[in-house]
Short mmCIF file of C-alpha atoms and ligand atoms in Angstrom, two decimals:
data_model
loop_
_atom_site.label_atom_id
_atom_site.label_comp_id
_atom_site.label_asym_id
_atom_site.label_seq_id
_atom_site.Cartn_x
_atom_site.Cartn_y
_atom_site.Cartn_z
CA UNK A 1 80.73 82.18 119.91
CA UNK A 2 81.88 78.65 119.29
CA UNK A 3 83.40 79.78 116.04
CA UNK A 4 85.17 82.62 117.81
CA UNK A 5 86.81 80.16 120.22
CA UNK A 6 87.90 78.00 117.35
CA UNK A 7 89.48 80.98 115.67
CA UNK A 8 91.44 81.79 118.81
CA UNK A 9 92.74 78.23 119.00
CA UNK A 10 93.75 78.34 115.35
CA UNK A 11 95.60 81.58 115.93
CA UNK A 12 97.71 80.05 118.68
CA UNK A 13 98.83 77.27 116.39
CA UNK A 14 99.57 79.82 113.71
CA UNK A 15 101.61 82.02 116.04
CA UNK A 16 103.67 78.98 116.90
CA UNK A 17 104.31 78.10 113.31
CA UNK A 18 105.17 81.70 112.45
CA UNK A 19 107.69 81.69 115.26
CA UNK A 20 109.11 78.40 114.08
CA UNK A 21 109.32 79.66 110.53
CA UNK A 22 111.07 82.81 111.72
CA UNK A 23 113.62 80.77 113.64
CA UNK A 24 114.41 78.59 110.66
CA UNK A 25 114.68 81.17 107.91
CA UNK A 26 117.62 79.35 106.37
CA UNK A 27 115.74 76.10 106.06
CA UNK A 28 113.21 77.87 103.91
CA UNK A 29 115.71 78.66 101.20
CA UNK A 30 117.34 75.24 101.34
CA UNK A 31 113.88 73.87 100.84
CA UNK A 32 113.43 75.96 97.74
CA UNK A 33 116.58 74.62 96.18
CA UNK A 34 115.77 70.99 96.74
CA UNK A 35 112.24 71.74 95.76
CA UNK A 36 110.00 68.82 96.60
CA UNK A 37 107.17 70.80 95.12
CA UNK A 38 107.95 70.00 91.56
CA UNK A 39 111.03 67.84 91.33
CA UNK A 40 109.24 65.91 88.61
CA UNK A 41 110.25 68.43 85.97
CA UNK A 42 113.65 66.78 86.15
CA UNK A 43 116.94 67.97 84.79
CA UNK A 44 118.60 69.45 87.81
CA UNK A 45 117.28 67.30 90.62
CA UNK A 46 119.31 64.73 92.45
CA UNK A 47 122.51 65.74 94.18
CA UNK A 48 122.23 69.46 93.51
CA UNK A 49 124.93 71.27 95.40
CA UNK A 50 124.86 74.70 93.80
CA UNK A 51 121.53 76.46 93.63
CA UNK A 52 120.90 77.90 90.23
CA UNK A 53 120.13 81.62 90.18
CA UNK A 54 116.65 82.27 88.78
CA UNK A 55 114.88 85.53 87.91
CA UNK A 56 111.10 85.59 87.82
CA UNK A 57 108.83 88.40 86.66
CA UNK A 58 105.86 89.31 88.82
CA UNK A 59 103.06 91.46 87.41
CA UNK A 60 100.61 93.32 89.64
CA UNK A 61 98.62 96.53 89.60
CA UNK A 62 100.05 99.85 90.74
CA UNK A 63 100.56 99.69 94.50
CA UNK A 64 101.08 102.97 96.30
CA UNK A 65 101.19 101.32 99.73
CA UNK A 66 104.68 99.89 99.42
CA UNK A 67 103.45 96.38 100.30
CA UNK A 68 104.53 94.89 96.98
CA UNK A 69 108.12 96.10 97.37
CA UNK A 70 108.22 94.79 100.92
CA UNK A 71 106.91 91.36 99.84
CA UNK A 72 109.58 91.08 97.17
CA UNK A 73 112.32 92.25 99.52
CA UNK A 74 111.40 89.72 102.21
CA UNK A 75 111.03 86.88 99.73
CA UNK A 76 114.39 87.58 98.12
CA UNK A 77 116.06 87.72 101.53
CA UNK A 78 114.70 84.27 102.33
CA UNK A 79 115.35 82.87 98.84
CA UNK A 80 118.77 84.16 97.78
CA UNK A 81 118.68 82.11 94.59
CA UNK A 82 115.48 83.79 93.29
CA UNK A 83 115.29 87.38 92.04
CA UNK A 84 111.88 88.93 91.50
CA UNK A 85 111.34 91.61 88.89
CA UNK A 86 108.17 93.65 89.40
CA UNK A 87 106.16 94.63 86.32
CA UNK A 88 103.59 97.29 87.15
CA UNK A 89 100.13 96.88 85.61
CA UNK A 90 97.25 99.40 85.45
CA UNK A 91 95.32 100.03 88.67
CA UNK A 92 92.05 99.45 86.82
CA UNK A 93 91.00 95.78 86.88
CA UNK A 94 89.41 95.85 83.41
CA UNK A 95 92.48 97.41 81.78
CA UNK A 96 94.84 94.88 83.43
CA UNK A 97 92.59 92.02 82.40
CA UNK A 98 92.71 92.98 78.74
CA UNK A 99 96.51 93.25 78.74
CA UNK A 100 96.89 89.79 80.30
CA UNK A 101 94.51 88.22 77.80
CA UNK A 102 96.48 89.72 74.91
CA UNK A 103 99.77 88.41 76.32
CA UNK A 104 98.67 84.98 77.44
CA UNK A 105 96.65 84.17 74.35
CA UNK A 106 99.87 84.47 72.37
CA UNK A 107 101.65 82.20 74.88
CA UNK A 108 103.88 85.02 76.06
CA UNK A 109 106.25 83.73 78.78
CA UNK A 110 107.65 87.07 79.92
CA UNK A 111 105.53 87.06 83.10
CA UNK A 112 105.85 84.20 85.58
CA UNK A 113 103.55 85.21 88.46
CA UNK A 114 100.66 87.67 88.38
CA UNK A 115 97.93 89.04 90.61
CA UNK A 116 94.43 88.20 89.41
CA UNK A 117 91.09 89.74 90.33
CA UNK A 118 88.83 87.04 91.87
CA UNK A 119 86.70 87.09 88.73
CA UNK A 120 89.46 85.95 86.38
CA UNK A 121 90.63 82.45 87.40
CA UNK A 122 87.89 80.45 85.65
CA UNK A 123 88.42 82.33 82.40
CA UNK A 124 92.21 82.05 82.64
CA UNK A 125 92.00 78.35 83.49
CA UNK A 126 89.71 77.61 80.57
CA UNK A 127 91.86 79.70 78.24
CA UNK A 128 94.89 77.59 79.30
CA UNK A 129 96.69 80.71 80.49
CA UNK A 130 97.24 79.52 84.05
CA UNK A 131 99.12 76.70 85.70
CA UNK A 132 97.14 74.27 87.83
CA UNK A 133 98.45 74.45 91.39
CA UNK A 134 97.16 71.28 93.09
CA UNK A 135 100.41 69.32 92.89
CA UNK A 136 102.32 72.18 94.52
CA UNK A 137 99.67 72.62 97.20
CA UNK A 138 99.74 68.92 98.01
CA UNK A 139 103.52 68.62 97.99
CA UNK A 140 103.85 71.53 100.40
CA UNK A 141 101.01 70.33 102.61
CA UNK A 142 99.08 73.59 102.35
CA UNK A 143 95.72 73.28 104.04
CA UNK A 144 93.18 75.15 101.93
CA UNK A 145 90.74 74.94 104.87
CA UNK A 146 92.80 77.66 106.56
CA UNK A 147 91.48 80.10 103.93
CA UNK A 148 88.00 81.58 103.72
CA UNK A 149 86.02 79.11 101.59
CA UNK A 150 84.74 81.78 99.19
CA UNK A 151 88.27 82.89 98.35
CA UNK A 152 89.34 79.28 97.69
CA UNK A 153 86.31 78.70 95.46
CA UNK A 154 87.13 81.81 93.42
CA UNK A 155 90.45 80.20 92.48
CA UNK A 156 88.96 76.89 91.34
CA UNK A 157 87.84 75.68 87.96
CA UNK A 158 86.52 72.15 87.24
CA UNK A 159 87.53 71.10 90.76
CA UNK A 160 91.13 72.22 90.42
CA UNK A 161 92.94 75.09 92.10
CA UNK A 162 94.37 77.62 89.66
CA UNK A 163 94.83 80.59 91.96
CA UNK A 164 95.90 81.15 95.57
CA UNK A 165 93.94 83.74 97.58
CA UNK A 166 96.11 86.79 98.38
CA UNK A 167 93.73 89.28 99.97
CA UNK A 168 89.99 89.61 100.14
CA UNK A 169 87.45 92.39 99.73
CA UNK A 170 83.80 92.73 100.72
CA UNK A 171 81.48 95.71 100.38
CA UNK A 172 80.97 97.64 103.64
CA UNK A 173 78.81 100.49 104.85
CA UNK A 174 80.85 103.40 106.18
CA UNK A 175 79.16 106.01 108.35
CA UNK A 176 80.07 109.18 110.17
CA UNK A 177 80.10 108.55 113.91
CA UNK A 178 79.87 112.30 114.58
CA UNK A 179 76.50 112.37 112.77
CA UNK A 180 75.02 108.89 113.11
CA UNK A 181 74.44 107.13 116.43
CA UNK A 182 73.22 103.78 115.15
CA UNK A 183 73.78 102.82 111.50
CA UNK A 184 70.72 101.73 109.49
CA UNK A 185 69.99 98.01 109.22
CA UNK A 186 67.74 98.07 106.13
CA UNK A 187 67.91 99.83 102.76
CA UNK A 188 64.67 101.64 103.67
CA UNK A 189 66.24 102.94 106.86
CA UNK A 190 69.36 103.96 104.97
CA UNK A 191 67.27 105.96 102.51
CA UNK A 192 65.31 107.69 105.28
CA UNK A 193 68.43 108.50 107.30
CA UNK A 194 70.50 109.60 104.29
CA UNK A 195 67.75 112.04 103.28
CA UNK A 196 67.34 113.37 106.82
CA UNK A 197 71.00 113.66 107.80
CA UNK A 198 72.37 115.01 104.54
CA UNK A 199 73.82 118.46 105.24
CA UNK A 200 74.77 117.75 108.86
CA UNK A 201 78.35 118.55 109.95
CA UNK A 202 79.11 120.18 106.62
CA UNK A 203 78.20 117.17 104.48
CA UNK A 204 76.70 117.56 101.03
CA UNK A 205 75.47 114.03 100.43
CA UNK A 206 73.61 111.32 102.31
CA UNK A 207 75.12 108.36 100.48
CA UNK A 208 77.94 107.46 98.08
CA UNK A 209 78.27 104.30 96.01
CA UNK A 210 79.75 103.09 92.70
CA UNK A 211 77.24 103.59 89.88
CA UNK A 212 79.50 104.22 86.89
CA UNK A 213 79.31 101.71 84.02
CA UNK A 214 82.23 99.42 84.99
CA UNK A 215 83.02 96.34 87.08
CA UNK A 216 82.62 98.10 90.43
CA UNK A 217 78.99 98.93 89.59
CA UNK A 218 78.34 95.23 89.02
CA UNK A 219 79.62 94.53 92.54
CA UNK A 220 77.18 97.12 93.95
CA UNK A 221 74.32 95.63 91.92
CA UNK A 222 75.01 92.11 93.20
CA UNK A 223 74.71 93.43 96.76
CA UNK A 224 71.29 94.93 96.01
CA UNK A 225 70.18 91.78 94.18
CA UNK A 226 71.43 89.27 96.78
CA UNK A 227 70.08 91.24 99.75
CA UNK A 228 66.65 90.87 98.15
CA UNK A 229 67.14 87.13 97.62
CA UNK A 230 68.03 87.24 93.92
CA UNK A 231 70.86 85.56 92.03
CA UNK A 232 72.46 86.02 88.63
CA UNK A 233 73.65 82.49 87.86
CA UNK A 234 72.79 79.60 90.22
CA UNK A 235 74.83 76.61 91.51
CA UNK A 236 73.94 74.64 88.38
CA UNK A 237 75.24 77.38 86.12
CA UNK A 238 71.71 78.31 85.06
CA UNK A 239 70.92 81.96 84.43
CA UNK A 240 68.26 82.90 86.99
CA UNK A 241 68.53 86.67 86.91
CA UNK A 242 64.97 87.37 85.79
CA UNK A 243 63.19 86.93 89.13
CA UNK A 244 60.96 89.13 91.34
CA UNK A 245 63.81 89.19 93.89
CA UNK A 246 66.34 90.53 91.38
CA UNK A 247 63.84 93.09 90.14
CA UNK A 248 63.25 94.28 93.73
CA UNK A 249 67.02 94.64 94.20
CA UNK A 250 67.49 96.60 90.98
CA UNK A 251 64.53 98.80 91.91
CA UNK A 252 66.16 99.71 95.24
CA UNK A 253 69.38 100.54 93.38
CA UNK A 254 67.42 102.74 90.92
CA UNK A 255 65.65 104.52 93.79
CA UNK A 256 68.92 105.32 95.55
CA UNK A 257 70.77 106.41 92.40
CA UNK A 258 67.88 108.73 91.50
CA UNK A 259 67.42 110.17 95.00
CA UNK A 260 68.34 113.68 96.10
CA UNK A 261 70.81 112.43 98.70
CA UNK A 262 73.47 111.14 96.26
CA UNK A 263 75.74 113.39 94.13
CA UNK A 264 74.05 114.44 90.88
CA UNK A 265 76.97 112.84 88.98
CA UNK A 266 76.72 109.52 90.83
CA UNK A 267 76.67 107.75 87.44
CA UNK A 268 80.33 108.63 87.07
CA UNK A 269 81.33 107.40 90.55
CA UNK A 270 83.93 104.63 90.89
CA UNK A 271 85.87 103.75 94.06
CA UNK A 272 88.26 106.68 93.62
CA UNK A 273 85.47 109.30 93.46
CA UNK A 274 83.79 107.67 96.45
CA UNK A 275 86.97 107.68 98.48
CA UNK A 276 87.87 111.27 97.60
CA UNK A 277 84.43 112.63 98.52
CA UNK A 278 84.36 110.52 101.67
CA UNK A 279 87.74 111.54 103.08
CA UNK A 280 86.85 115.11 102.11
CA UNK A 281 84.01 114.92 104.62
CA UNK A 282 81.26 115.24 102.02
CA UNK A 283 78.97 112.37 102.96
CA UNK A 284 77.10 110.74 105.86
CA UNK A 285 77.19 107.16 104.47
CA UNK A 286 79.23 105.40 101.79
CA UNK A 287 79.65 101.94 100.32
CA UNK A 288 83.25 100.90 99.59
CA UNK A 289 85.85 98.12 100.10
CA UNK A 290 87.85 97.72 103.34
CA UNK A 291 90.79 99.83 102.15
CA UNK A 292 88.78 103.03 102.73
CA UNK A 293 89.07 102.35 106.43
CA UNK A 294 92.82 103.06 106.10
CA UNK A 295 92.41 106.16 103.93
CA UNK A 296 89.73 107.48 106.34
CA UNK A 297 92.09 107.09 109.28
CA UNK A 298 94.99 108.91 107.60
CA UNK A 299 95.35 112.00 109.79
CA UNK A 300 97.06 113.99 107.06
CA UNK A 301 94.89 113.27 104.04
CA UNK A 302 91.50 112.69 105.68
CA UNK A 303 89.07 115.20 107.13
CA UNK A 304 87.07 112.45 108.79
CA UNK A 305 89.82 110.70 110.77
CA UNK A 306 88.41 109.54 114.09
CA UNK A 307 84.80 109.99 112.93
CA UNK A 308 84.32 106.87 110.83
CA UNK A 309 82.43 103.72 111.72
CA UNK A 310 81.65 100.72 109.57
CA UNK A 311 78.80 98.24 109.47
CA UNK A 312 77.46 95.50 107.28
CA UNK A 313 75.57 96.78 104.26
CA UNK A 314 71.82 97.33 104.82
CA UNK A 315 69.37 94.46 104.53
CA UNK A 316 66.78 93.92 101.84
CA UNK A 317 63.96 91.38 102.24
CA UNK A 318 66.50 88.56 102.39
CA UNK A 319 69.12 90.09 104.69
CA UNK A 320 72.45 91.83 104.16
CA UNK A 321 74.79 90.88 101.32
CA UNK A 322 78.35 91.94 100.50
CA UNK A 323 79.96 91.11 97.17
CA UNK A 324 83.15 89.11 97.36
CA UNK A 325 86.06 90.97 95.81
CA UNK A 326 89.75 90.54 96.24
CA UNK A 327 92.90 89.44 94.51
CA UNK A 328 94.56 86.09 93.92
CA UNK A 329 97.96 85.06 92.66
CA UNK A 330 98.44 82.81 89.63
CA UNK A 331 101.27 81.32 87.56
CA UNK A 332 101.52 81.75 83.80
CA UNK A 333 101.20 78.32 82.18
CA UNK A 334 104.07 79.22 79.86
CA UNK A 335 106.40 80.31 82.64
CA UNK A 336 109.84 78.75 82.27
CA UNK A 337 110.45 79.06 86.02
CA UNK A 338 107.46 77.27 87.51
CA UNK A 339 109.15 76.02 90.67
CA UNK A 340 110.52 79.44 91.61
CA UNK A 341 107.21 81.03 90.63
CA UNK A 342 105.41 78.71 93.03
CA UNK A 343 107.81 79.56 95.86
CA UNK A 344 106.91 83.22 95.42
CA UNK A 345 103.17 82.51 95.21
CA UNK A 346 103.42 80.35 98.34
CA UNK A 347 105.23 83.10 100.21
CA UNK A 348 102.88 85.95 99.23
CA UNK A 349 99.71 83.98 99.94
CA UNK A 350 101.01 82.27 103.08
CA UNK A 351 100.75 83.63 106.62
CA UNK A 352 103.92 85.67 106.45
CA UNK A 353 103.20 87.31 103.09
CA UNK A 354 99.60 88.08 104.01
CA UNK A 355 100.72 89.68 107.25
CA UNK A 356 102.99 91.97 105.23
CA UNK A 357 100.08 92.84 102.90
CA UNK A 358 97.80 93.58 105.86
CA UNK A 359 100.29 95.65 107.82
CA UNK A 360 101.95 97.52 104.95
CA UNK A 361 99.02 97.67 102.54
CA UNK A 362 95.89 97.50 104.70
CA UNK A 363 94.70 94.44 102.74
CA UNK A 364 92.28 92.02 104.40
CA UNK A 365 93.88 88.56 104.81
CA UNK A 366 92.27 85.45 103.31
CA UNK A 367 93.66 83.25 106.10
CA UNK A 368 91.08 83.43 108.86
CA UNK A 369 93.47 82.87 111.78
CA UNK A 370 95.47 85.99 110.88
CA UNK A 371 92.62 88.12 112.22
CA UNK A 372 93.68 87.01 115.69
CA UNK A 373 97.25 88.22 115.24
CA UNK A 374 98.05 91.37 117.21
CA UNK A 375 100.19 92.71 114.38
CA UNK A 376 97.27 92.44 111.95
CA UNK A 377 94.71 93.78 114.42
CA UNK A 378 96.86 96.80 115.15
CA UNK A 379 97.29 97.57 111.45
CA UNK A 380 93.60 98.51 111.13
CA UNK A 381 90.71 98.45 113.59
CA UNK A 382 88.56 96.78 110.95
CA UNK A 383 90.68 93.64 111.16
CA UNK A 384 89.98 93.35 114.89
CA UNK A 385 86.23 93.55 114.29
CA UNK A 386 84.38 90.25 114.61
CA UNK A 387 81.47 91.46 112.50
CA UNK A 388 83.83 92.27 109.64
CA UNK A 389 85.28 88.76 109.68
CA UNK A 390 81.73 87.40 109.49
CA UNK A 391 80.98 89.66 106.53
CA UNK A 392 84.03 88.31 104.74
CA UNK A 393 82.95 84.74 105.38
CA UNK A 394 79.49 85.31 103.95
CA UNK A 395 80.45 87.44 100.96
CA UNK A 396 78.63 86.65 97.71
CA UNK A 397 80.86 85.66 94.78
CA UNK A 398 80.22 86.93 91.28
CA UNK A 399 79.28 84.17 88.78
CA UNK A 400 82.20 81.77 88.41
CA UNK A 401 82.35 81.16 84.67
CA UNK A 402 84.97 81.44 81.94
CA UNK A 403 82.68 83.92 80.17
CA UNK A 404 82.44 86.21 83.19
CA UNK A 405 83.60 89.25 81.18
CA UNK A 406 80.56 88.74 78.90
CA UNK A 407 78.19 88.38 81.88
CA UNK A 408 79.61 91.50 83.48
CA UNK A 409 79.32 93.43 80.25
CA UNK A 410 75.65 92.50 79.88
CA UNK A 411 74.97 93.62 83.46
CA UNK A 412 76.91 96.85 82.99
CA UNK A 413 74.93 97.83 79.89
CA UNK A 414 71.45 96.84 81.08
CA UNK A 415 71.84 98.19 84.61
CA UNK A 416 73.26 101.49 83.35
CA UNK A 417 70.19 101.88 81.15
CA UNK A 418 67.93 101.17 84.12
CA UNK A 419 69.80 103.59 86.39
CA UNK A 420 69.54 106.28 83.71
CA UNK A 421 65.79 105.72 83.46
CA UNK A 422 65.83 104.38 79.90
CA UNK A 423 64.34 101.02 80.86
CA UNK A 424 62.55 99.64 83.94
CA UNK A 425 63.96 97.18 86.47
CA UNK A 426 61.69 94.51 84.93
CA UNK A 427 63.03 95.18 81.44
CA UNK A 428 66.64 95.15 82.66
CA UNK A 429 66.11 91.76 84.34
CA UNK A 430 64.40 90.29 81.26
CA UNK A 431 67.10 91.62 78.90
CA UNK A 432 69.89 90.31 81.11
CA UNK A 433 68.25 86.88 81.24
CA UNK A 434 67.90 86.67 77.48
CA UNK A 435 71.40 87.94 76.67
CA UNK A 436 73.12 85.84 79.33
CA UNK A 437 71.35 82.69 78.18
CA UNK A 438 72.49 83.37 74.63
CA UNK A 439 76.06 84.04 75.80
CA UNK A 440 76.14 80.82 77.86
CA UNK A 441 74.81 78.78 74.93
CA UNK A 442 77.52 79.95 72.54
C1 GLC B 1 88.12 95.67 93.99
C2 GLC B 1 87.83 94.19 94.19
C3 GLC B 1 87.71 93.50 92.86
C4 GLC B 1 86.65 94.18 92.02
C5 GLC B 1 86.98 95.65 91.85
C6 GLC B 1 85.86 96.38 91.11
O1 GLC B 1 89.41 95.80 93.45
O2 GLC B 1 88.84 93.59 94.96
O3 GLC B 1 87.37 92.14 93.05
O4 GLC B 1 86.51 93.56 90.77
O5 GLC B 1 87.15 96.26 93.11
O6 GLC B 1 86.15 97.71 90.89
#
């Protein structure tokens, strides 16, 4: 309750500053030209009268919501000397990642700003692909305490900030309010209810999740593992995945994947398959990211509009756990327009940009106070839900390490084998431990 009051107070301050910012739109662009943020690069500082026209390239995954276009449009209106060119990247996080690595490892400067999955910053910092942002953050007086701590931590490497949080994701349990009165609180309850209620109101399945061999399956696995008290890598960067807690988590995941209440092709389910089956009215419960709240509510495309509730994911022995997902914004270390790039990053990840992302794109803000803004609350009922904000605050990050792609790959292979019944939960945990230790030692 105390926290709630604090949030309200913060929101008032924020509303004021948004109003002030809105009233002084011109100042913003003057600011950009004089650029306190990085005047140390020299050359054109001093008595600059004419603002030089700059074009920056911004890369981000396919965005069907229109939020990206709106962000660029607003930014350009406020910064007439900066043009933003949008380069569309694949929607799939793994595919985008590989393209960036190819470009940045050859010091390609054609992209200035890019969106990064929360699992990339450490790797991109270590690989010297990304610009360190602390001096910009300090010069512009940005208070990182305004952001959810987990999202800030995802952008750090060796104590420095390499990425600014743009929007956040956390796994949620969706349920059909026309079938379920009270959502389950434990995995055992979920399994009992999914088996019992499957078939009601024309549904085919009790539960949907992401079990395909890809990054999204790793996020599901971490929820099972953490809700049973297990961890993959601990605070000291030690691999601790082979524990009774982790094994219990994997076992629950195996039990659900092999139950009769999930689709028989659950091993090929990613977010898209989950969303399609869900909005088609095929399931009683589903695990997905916050965006499915928007697709569920779409009167035209969804058969379940008005019949969808959401809750925290079920508890294991150690409580409920949601994996922290989301996207950040970073600057290419080889960008030739670093000051302008920062202005765009600052805009997109600041209060105004995040409000655009929430309202136009249904993305969950990383600035806590925005959840008190009427505009944001009206964009999606989820954003007005106190429990959801708590879930975001407590979300479990994936291991923060430059070799995260390796760690994820090991999990994907071993867990897929366990889900397919080729190895036991114990064997999967032992294999992951051994392979991750070897990978970390390299
Ligand atoms: C969502 C999350 C991202 C995660 C991905 C997995 O896009 O925001 O962090 O890696 O799903 O599919």
